[in-house]
Amino acid sequence: MLRLNLKVGAAALVASAFLFSCTQDEKTSQEEAAFTELDSNFDSQAIDGQYIVVYRDSAIEDVGAKYPDNYSKAQEAMAQQTKRILAEASISDAEIVNVYSRTVNGATLKLSKAQVEQLKGKKEVKYIEQDRIVMFAPPCGTPKGGPCEDPGTPDPTDPGTSTQETPYGILRVNGATSYTGTNVAWIVDSGVDLDHPDLNVDASRGFNAFTSGKDGNSTDDGNGHGTHVAGTIAAINNTIGVIGVAPGATVIPIKVLDSRGSGSYSGVIAGVDHVGANGKSGDVANMSLGGPVSQALDDAVLAASNKGIKFALAAGNESADANNSSPARVNGANIVTISAMNSSDSWASFSNYGNPPVDYAAPGVSIKSTWKGGGYNTISGTSMASPHAAGVLLLGAASTDGTVKNDPDGNPDPIIVHL
C-alpha cells in the first residue's frame, strides 16, 4: 500500500475502538469508570476535520483496471487523481491520509468544513462521510445497557501447552482435523501474534493501518483479540493448546486496531482495500469489529466480496438490530453476518439480531483460543462467533444443523456447520 503521511493523534487512538469485542464477567471499578466515561458520547464520536471521500466510478479513471496486478501503482494513480480533484476545487492545503483503489475509489482527507462544501460540488465526488472513532461497546450495567466489552486477561496458570484440547465450538460446527486447501484467512483485527506456536502466520502479505507509535512497527498483536480470532479459525492440530475449525490454515494479519483495540473507519477501509487487492477467490476475511453505520465501509466490504473473497462479519454485541451497525448490515452472496449462542445452542443475551442481515448463529460464549504472547484465553462475544463461521467457509460450503433457541427477533438463526 502507498504510505501517505498517515497521522493519527494519540487522543484518537485512545478513544477509537472499532470493535465488537468480547465479554468478561469481572472489571475493576477504575475500568468501569473509564468505559462509562468513553461511552458518554458513544453515538457522536468523530475524527475532527477528517473525511472519507468516495468518487463516482464513471467520473474518474479506473486505476484498478489500469493496474490490475500492481496495487502500489494503482494507489499512486489514485493519489494523483485526488490531488487533481483538490486542485480543481481550489483546495491547496488538504492532507491526504490514505487512498483506496480496489474496493471503493476514494481517499481520506483532512479538510475544513468549508473545503468539504467545495468538494461536494465536484462531479467526481459521489459522497463524503465523516471519519469516525468508536468506543468499545458499553460495559454491563452502564446506562446504555450493553454487554461487557473488555478483551479479557489471559490466565497465566493455563498456558495451554501441556495437552491439546478441542473447544466445544469447534466440535459444534464440525471442524476438520486438518486443512488441506490453499486459500487463506485474512484477519481484519488487531494483528496476530506472529510467532505463536499454535498458528501458521504469513506476515509478508499483511497490512498495518498504523504508521507510527508502537503499533506502527509490525502487524504483531498488541491486544490479543486478533490472535484469538485467528486461533478459532485455524489453530494447528498438534499437541498443544487448542485446535481451530480449519486447523493449520494460513492466517494473514490485517492490523486495523491498535493495542487498545482502537481504530478508525478510514483505517479499516484501507485494510479491506488491501484484502480486495491481494486476496483471491475462496479466501476468507473475518471482521470481528464494527460501529455505527458507515456507507463507505459497507461499500468496500461488498466490493471486496464481489471478487470471490468470503467475508464473515460479527453481528455486534449491543442486544440490538444489526441493521444499525456497519459492516454487520452488509448483505451479499459472499458475506455472512453471525450472531452468537452458547454451548446449549441458546441465544447469547448480548448478541445483535435481525434477519437480514444475520445469516447464521455460531458459538460465541466462553470460547477458548490463542492469545498474544503465545498464550490462550477464554472470552465471549459475536467476535468469537464470527471466526467459527470463517473457518467453516474456509473449509468449503456451509451447511446448517438446527436453529438457535430464544432468538429475540422471532426468526431463529440457523446454526452454521461444516458439511
Coordinates of C-alpha atoms in Angstrom, one line a residue:
M1 CA 0.0 0.0 0.0
L2 CA 1.2 3.5 -0.7
R3 CA 2.0 5.2 2.6
L4 CA 0.5 8.7 2.6
N5 CA 1.6 10.8 5.5
L6 CA -0.8 8.9 7.8
K7 CA -1.1 10.8 11.1
V8 CA -3.4 9.6 13.8
G9 CA -3.4 11.6 17.0
A10 CA -2.9 10.0 20.4
A11 CA -6.4 11.1 21.5
A12 CA -8.0 9.4 18.5
L13 CA -6.2 6.2 19.1
V14 CA -7.2 6.1 22.7
A15 CA -10.8 7.0 22.0
S16 CA -11.4 5.0 18.9
A17 CA -12.4 1.4 19.2
F18 CA -13.8 -0.2 16.1
L19 CA -14.6 -3.4 17.9
F20 CA -17.4 -5.7 18.6
S21 CA -15.1 -7.4 21.0
C22 CA -15.6 -9.9 23.8
T23 CA -17.3 -10.1 27.1
Q24 CA -15.8 -10.6 30.6
D25 CA -17.5 -11.1 33.9
E26 CA -15.2 -9.0 36.1
K27 CA -13.9 -5.5 35.9
T28 CA -12.3 -3.2 38.4
S29 CA -14.2 0.0 39.4
Q30 CA -11.5 2.0 37.7
E31 CA -12.1 0.2 34.4
E32 CA -15.8 0.6 34.7
A33 CA -15.4 4.3 35.2
A34 CA -13.1 4.6 32.2
F35 CA -15.5 2.8 29.9
T36 CA -18.5 4.7 31.3
E37 CA -16.8 8.0 30.5
L38 CA -15.9 6.9 27.0
D39 CA -19.5 5.7 26.4
S40 CA -21.0 9.1 27.3
N41 CA -20.5 10.2 23.7
F42 CA -20.8 6.8 22.1
D43 CA -23.1 7.9 19.3
S44 CA -21.3 11.1 18.4
Q45 CA -17.5 10.3 18.2
A46 CA -15.9 11.7 15.1
I47 CA -12.4 12.4 13.9
D48 CA -12.5 16.2 13.7
G49 CA -11.6 17.5 10.3
Q50 CA -11.1 14.1 8.7
Y51 CA -13.4 12.8 5.9
I52 CA -13.8 9.8 3.7
V53 CA -14.4 10.9 0.1
V54 CA -15.8 8.4 -2.3
Y55 CA -15.6 9.1 -6.0
R56 CA -18.0 8.2 -8.8
D57 CA -16.6 5.3 -10.8
S58 CA -17.7 6.8 -14.1
A59 CA -16.2 10.2 -13.4
I60 CA -12.6 9.1 -12.7
E61 CA -10.0 6.9 -14.3
D62 CA -10.4 3.3 -13.4
V63 CA -6.9 2.8 -11.9
G64 CA -7.7 -0.7 -10.7
A65 CA -8.4 -1.8 -14.2
K66 CA -5.3 0.1 -15.5
Y67 CA -3.0 -1.6 -12.9
P68 CA -4.7 -4.9 -12.2
D69 CA -1.6 -6.6 -10.9
N70 CA 0.2 -3.6 -9.3
Y71 CA -1.6 -2.3 -6.3
S72 CA 1.1 0.2 -5.5
K73 CA 0.8 1.9 -8.9
A74 CA -3.0 1.9 -8.6
Q75 CA -2.6 3.6 -5.2
E76 CA -0.2 6.2 -6.6
A77 CA -2.5 6.9 -9.5
M78 CA -5.5 7.4 -7.1
A79 CA -3.4 9.8 -5.1
Q80 CA -2.6 11.8 -8.2
Q81 CA -6.3 11.9 -9.2
T82 CA -7.1 13.1 -5.7
K83 CA -4.6 15.9 -6.0
R84 CA -6.1 16.9 -9.3
I85 CA -9.6 16.9 -7.9
L86 CA -8.5 19.0 -4.9
A87 CA -6.6 21.5 -7.2
E88 CA -9.7 21.9 -9.4
A89 CA -11.7 22.6 -6.3
S90 CA -9.2 25.3 -5.3
I91 CA -8.1 23.3 -2.2
S92 CA -4.4 23.6 -1.8
D93 CA -3.7 22.7 1.8
A94 CA -5.6 19.4 2.3
E95 CA -3.7 16.4 3.7
I96 CA -4.2 13.0 2.0
V97 CA -4.4 10.5 4.9
N98 CA -4.8 7.4 2.6
V99 CA -6.3 6.4 -0.7
Y100 CA -8.4 3.4 -1.9
S101 CA -8.3 1.9 -5.4
R102 CA -9.5 -1.7 -5.2
T103 CA -12.9 -1.6 -3.4
V104 CA -14.2 1.9 -3.3
N105 CA -12.4 4.6 -5.3
G106 CA -11.6 7.4 -3.0
A107 CA -9.4 8.9 -0.3
T108 CA -9.5 10.0 3.3
L109 CA -8.7 13.7 3.6
K110 CA -8.1 16.3 6.3
L111 CA -10.4 19.1 5.4
S112 CA -12.1 22.2 6.8
K113 CA -15.9 22.3 6.7
A114 CA -15.7 25.0 4.0
Q115 CA -13.5 22.7 1.9
V116 CA -16.0 19.9 2.3
E117 CA -18.6 22.1 0.8
Q118 CA -16.2 22.9 -2.0
L119 CA -15.7 19.2 -2.8
K120 CA -19.4 18.4 -2.6
G121 CA -19.9 20.2 -5.8
K122 CA -17.3 18.3 -7.8
K123 CA -18.7 15.9 -10.4
E124 CA -16.2 13.3 -9.4
V125 CA -17.5 13.1 -5.8
K126 CA -20.2 10.5 -5.1
Y127 CA -20.4 11.2 -1.3
I128 CA -18.4 12.5 1.6
E129 CA -18.5 10.8 5.0
Q130 CA -17.1 12.0 8.4
D131 CA -14.4 9.6 9.6
R132 CA -15.3 8.3 13.0
I133 CA -13.8 7.0 16.1
V134 CA -15.9 4.4 18.0
M135 CA -15.8 3.2 21.6
F136 CA -15.8 -0.3 22.9
A137 CA -19.4 -1.2 23.3
P138 CA -20.6 -0.1 26.8
P139 CA -19.9 -2.4 29.8
C140 CA -22.5 -4.4 31.5
G141 CA -24.6 -2.2 33.9
T142 CA -24.0 1.2 32.2
P143 CA -26.9 3.3 31.2
K144 CA -26.6 2.0 27.6
G145 CA -27.2 -1.5 28.9
G146 CA -24.7 -3.1 26.6
P147 CA -22.5 -6.1 27.4
C148 CA -19.0 -6.1 28.8
E149 CA -16.5 -5.4 26.0
D150 CA -13.1 -5.7 27.7
P151 CA -10.8 -8.0 25.7
G152 CA -10.1 -10.1 28.8
T153 CA -6.9 -11.2 30.5
P154 CA -5.2 -14.5 29.7
D155 CA -4.9 -16.9 32.6
P156 CA -1.2 -17.4 33.3
T157 CA -1.9 -20.7 35.1
D158 CA -3.3 -22.1 31.8
P159 CA -0.6 -21.7 29.2
G160 CA -2.3 -24.4 27.1
T161 CA 0.9 -26.2 26.3
S162 CA 0.6 -29.4 28.3
T163 CA -2.0 -31.1 26.0
Q164 CA -4.3 -30.0 23.2
E165 CA -8.0 -29.6 23.7
T166 CA -10.8 -29.1 21.3
P167 CA -13.1 -26.2 22.3
Y168 CA -16.8 -27.0 22.2
G169 CA -17.4 -24.5 19.4
I170 CA -15.1 -26.4 17.1
L171 CA -17.0 -29.6 17.7
R172 CA -20.3 -27.8 17.3
V173 CA -19.5 -26.5 13.8
N174 CA -17.9 -29.8 12.7
G175 CA -14.4 -28.5 12.5
A176 CA -11.9 -30.6 10.4
T177 CA -8.8 -32.4 11.7
S178 CA -6.6 -30.6 9.2
Y179 CA -6.8 -28.1 6.4
T180 CA -5.6 -29.2 3.0
G181 CA -6.8 -26.2 0.9
T182 CA -4.7 -23.4 -0.5
N183 CA -6.9 -20.4 0.5
V184 CA -6.0 -18.2 3.5
A185 CA -7.8 -16.3 6.2
W186 CA -7.4 -12.5 6.4
I187 CA -7.7 -11.4 10.0
V188 CA -9.0 -7.8 9.9
D189 CA -8.4 -7.0 13.5
S190 CA -5.7 -6.1 16.0
G191 CA -3.0 -8.1 14.3
V192 CA -1.9 -11.6 15.0
D193 CA 0.8 -13.0 17.4
L194 CA 3.4 -13.5 14.7
D195 CA 5.3 -16.3 16.4
H196 CA 2.5 -18.1 18.2
P197 CA 3.4 -21.8 18.2
D198 CA -0.2 -22.8 17.5
L199 CA -0.7 -20.6 14.4
N200 CA 0.6 -20.5 10.8
V201 CA 1.0 -16.8 10.2
D202 CA 2.1 -15.1 7.0
A203 CA 3.1 -11.6 7.9
S204 CA 4.7 -10.9 4.5
R205 CA 1.2 -10.4 3.0
G206 CA -0.1 -8.5 6.0
F207 CA -1.1 -4.8 6.3
N208 CA -0.8 -2.3 9.1
A209 CA -3.1 0.8 9.2
F210 CA -0.8 2.4 11.7
T211 CA 2.4 4.2 10.6
S212 CA 3.8 5.5 13.9
G213 CA 4.0 4.6 17.5
K214 CA 4.4 1.1 19.0
D215 CA 1.6 -0.2 16.8
G216 CA 3.2 1.1 13.6
N217 CA 6.2 -1.2 13.9
S218 CA 4.7 -4.5 12.8
T219 CA 1.5 -6.5 12.4
D220 CA 2.1 -8.3 15.7
D221 CA -0.9 -8.3 18.0
G222 CA -0.6 -6.0 21.0
N223 CA -4.2 -6.6 22.1
G224 CA -4.9 -10.3 21.8
H225 CA -8.2 -10.1 20.1
G226 CA -7.0 -10.7 16.6
T227 CA -4.9 -13.7 17.8
H228 CA -8.0 -15.1 19.5
V229 CA -10.0 -14.8 16.2
A230 CA -7.1 -16.4 14.3
G231 CA -7.0 -19.4 16.6
T232 CA -10.7 -20.2 16.3
I233 CA -10.3 -20.2 12.6
A234 CA -7.0 -22.1 12.2
A235 CA -5.2 -23.2 15.4
I236 CA -2.9 -26.1 14.4
N237 CA -3.8 -29.7 15.2
N238 CA -0.7 -30.5 17.2
T239 CA 0.0 -31.5 20.8
I240 CA -0.5 -28.1 22.4
G241 CA -3.2 -25.5 23.2
V242 CA -6.4 -25.7 21.0
I243 CA -7.5 -26.7 17.6
G244 CA -9.3 -24.4 15.1
V245 CA -12.1 -25.1 12.7
A246 CA -9.7 -25.3 9.7
P247 CA -6.5 -26.4 11.5
G248 CA -3.2 -25.2 10.2
A249 CA -4.7 -22.8 7.5
T250 CA -2.5 -19.7 6.9
V251 CA -3.7 -16.6 8.7
I252 CA -2.7 -13.1 7.5
P253 CA -2.8 -10.1 9.9
I254 CA -4.6 -7.0 8.7
K255 CA -3.9 -4.7 11.6
V256 CA -6.6 -2.0 11.8
L257 CA -6.9 -1.9 15.6
D258 CA -4.2 -0.9 17.9
S259 CA -3.1 -2.4 21.2
R260 CA -6.1 -0.8 22.9
G261 CA -8.4 -2.3 20.4
S262 CA -8.7 1.1 18.7
G263 CA -9.2 2.1 15.1
S264 CA -11.0 4.3 12.6
Y265 CA -13.3 3.8 9.7
S266 CA -10.7 5.0 7.3
G267 CA -8.1 2.6 8.6
V268 CA -10.5 -0.4 8.4
I269 CA -11.4 0.6 4.9
A270 CA -7.7 0.7 4.0
G271 CA -7.4 -2.8 5.4
V272 CA -10.4 -4.1 3.4
D273 CA -8.9 -2.4 0.3
H274 CA -5.7 -4.3 0.9
V275 CA -7.6 -7.6 1.1
G276 CA -9.5 -6.7 -2.0
A277 CA -6.2 -6.1 -3.8
N278 CA -4.4 -9.1 -2.6
G279 CA -7.0 -11.8 -1.8
K280 CA -8.2 -14.4 -4.2
S281 CA -11.5 -16.1 -4.8
G282 CA -12.1 -18.7 -2.0
D283 CA -10.1 -16.8 0.6
V284 CA -11.9 -15.8 3.8
A285 CA -11.8 -12.4 5.6
N286 CA -13.0 -12.2 9.2
M287 CA -14.2 -8.8 10.6
S288 CA -15.0 -9.1 14.3
L289 CA -15.4 -5.4 14.6
G290 CA -17.9 -2.7 13.8
G291 CA -19.7 0.5 14.8
P292 CA -22.4 2.9 13.7
V293 CA -23.4 2.9 10.0
S294 CA -20.7 3.7 7.5
Q295 CA -21.7 3.6 3.9
A296 CA -18.0 3.7 2.8
L297 CA -17.1 0.7 4.9
D298 CA -20.2 -1.2 3.7
D299 CA -19.4 -0.4 0.1
A300 CA -15.7 -1.5 0.5
V301 CA -16.7 -4.9 2.1
L302 CA -19.3 -5.6 -0.6
A303 CA -16.9 -4.7 -3.4
A304 CA -14.2 -7.0 -2.0
S305 CA -16.7 -9.8 -1.6
N306 CA -17.6 -9.5 -5.2
K307 CA -14.1 -10.6 -6.1
G308 CA -14.9 -14.0 -4.5
I309 CA -13.5 -13.3 -1.1
K310 CA -15.8 -14.6 1.6
F311 CA -16.5 -12.3 4.5
A312 CA -17.6 -13.4 8.0
L313 CA -18.9 -10.4 10.0
A314 CA -19.7 -10.2 13.7
A315 CA -23.3 -9.1 14.2
G316 CA -22.3 -7.0 17.2
N317 CA -22.9 -7.1 21.0
E318 CA -25.5 -4.4 21.7
S319 CA -28.5 -6.7 22.0
A320 CA -29.9 -4.6 19.1
D321 CA -30.8 -4.7 15.5
A322 CA -27.7 -5.5 13.4
N323 CA -29.1 -3.4 10.6
N324 CA -27.9 -0.3 12.5
S325 CA -24.3 -1.4 12.5
S326 CA -21.5 -1.5 9.9
P327 CA -20.2 -3.7 8.5
A328 CA -22.7 -6.2 10.1
R329 CA -25.6 -4.9 8.0
V330 CA -23.9 -5.6 4.6
N331 CA -25.6 -8.3 2.5
G332 CA -24.0 -10.2 -0.4
A333 CA -23.5 -13.6 -2.0
N334 CA -20.1 -13.9 -0.3
I335 CA -21.0 -12.3 3.0
V336 CA -22.3 -13.9 6.2
T337 CA -23.2 -12.0 9.4
I338 CA -23.0 -14.1 12.5
S339 CA -24.9 -13.9 15.8
A340 CA -23.7 -15.7 19.0
M341 CA -25.0 -18.6 21.0
N342 CA -23.8 -20.7 24.0
S343 CA -22.8 -24.3 24.3
S344 CA -26.5 -25.3 24.7
D345 CA -27.5 -23.6 21.4
S346 CA -29.2 -20.9 23.3
W347 CA -29.1 -17.2 22.3
A348 CA -26.3 -15.1 23.8
S349 CA -28.0 -12.2 25.5
F350 CA -25.5 -9.7 24.2
S351 CA -25.8 -10.6 20.6
N352 CA -27.3 -8.4 17.9
Y353 CA -30.2 -9.8 15.8
G354 CA -32.2 -9.3 12.7
N355 CA -32.8 -11.3 9.5
P356 CA -31.5 -9.8 7.3
P357 CA -28.6 -9.2 7.8
V358 CA -27.9 -12.1 10.2
D359 CA -27.3 -15.3 8.3
Y360 CA -26.2 -17.8 10.9
A361 CA -25.6 -18.3 14.6
A362 CA -22.3 -19.8 15.9
P363 CA -20.7 -20.4 19.3
G364 CA -19.7 -17.2 21.0
V365 CA -19.9 -17.7 24.7
S366 CA -16.8 -18.8 26.8
I367 CA -14.7 -19.6 23.7
K368 CA -11.1 -20.7 24.3
S369 CA -8.5 -19.8 21.7
T370 CA -5.0 -18.5 21.2
W371 CA -3.9 -15.1 22.6
K372 CA -1.0 -12.7 22.3
G373 CA 2.4 -13.7 23.8
G374 CA 2.0 -17.3 22.9
G375 CA -0.9 -17.7 25.4
Y376 CA -4.5 -18.7 25.4
N377 CA -7.7 -17.0 26.7
T378 CA -11.4 -17.8 27.1
I379 CA -13.7 -14.9 26.2
S380 CA -17.1 -14.2 24.7
G381 CA -18.8 -12.1 22.0
T382 CA -20.0 -12.2 18.5
S383 CA -16.3 -11.5 17.8
M384 CA -15.8 -15.2 18.8
A385 CA -18.8 -16.4 16.8
S386 CA -17.8 -14.9 13.5
P387 CA -14.4 -16.8 13.2
H388 CA -16.3 -20.1 13.7
A389 CA -18.2 -19.3 10.5
A390 CA -15.0 -18.0 8.8
G391 CA -13.4 -21.4 9.4
V392 CA -16.4 -23.2 8.0
L393 CA -16.3 -21.1 4.9
L394 CA -12.6 -21.8 4.5
L395 CA -13.3 -25.5 4.5
G396 CA -15.9 -25.1 1.8
A397 CA -19.7 -24.7 1.5
A398 CA -21.6 -24.0 4.7
S399 CA -24.4 -26.2 6.0
T400 CA -26.7 -25.9 9.0
D401 CA -27.7 -28.0 11.9
G402 CA -30.7 -26.8 13.8
T403 CA -31.6 -23.3 14.9
V404 CA -30.6 -21.2 17.9
K405 CA -33.0 -21.2 20.8
N406 CA -34.7 -18.0 22.1
D407 CA -33.7 -15.7 19.2
P408 CA -35.3 -12.4 20.2
D409 CA -36.4 -11.4 16.7
G410 CA -38.7 -14.5 16.5
N411 CA -36.9 -15.8 13.4
P412 CA -34.4 -18.3 14.8
D413 CA -31.0 -18.1 13.1
P414 CA -29.8 -21.4 11.6
I415 CA -26.6 -22.8 13.2
I416 CA -23.7 -22.9 10.8
V417 CA -21.7 -26.1 10.4
H418 CA -19.2 -27.7 8.0
L419 CA -20.7 -30.3 5.8

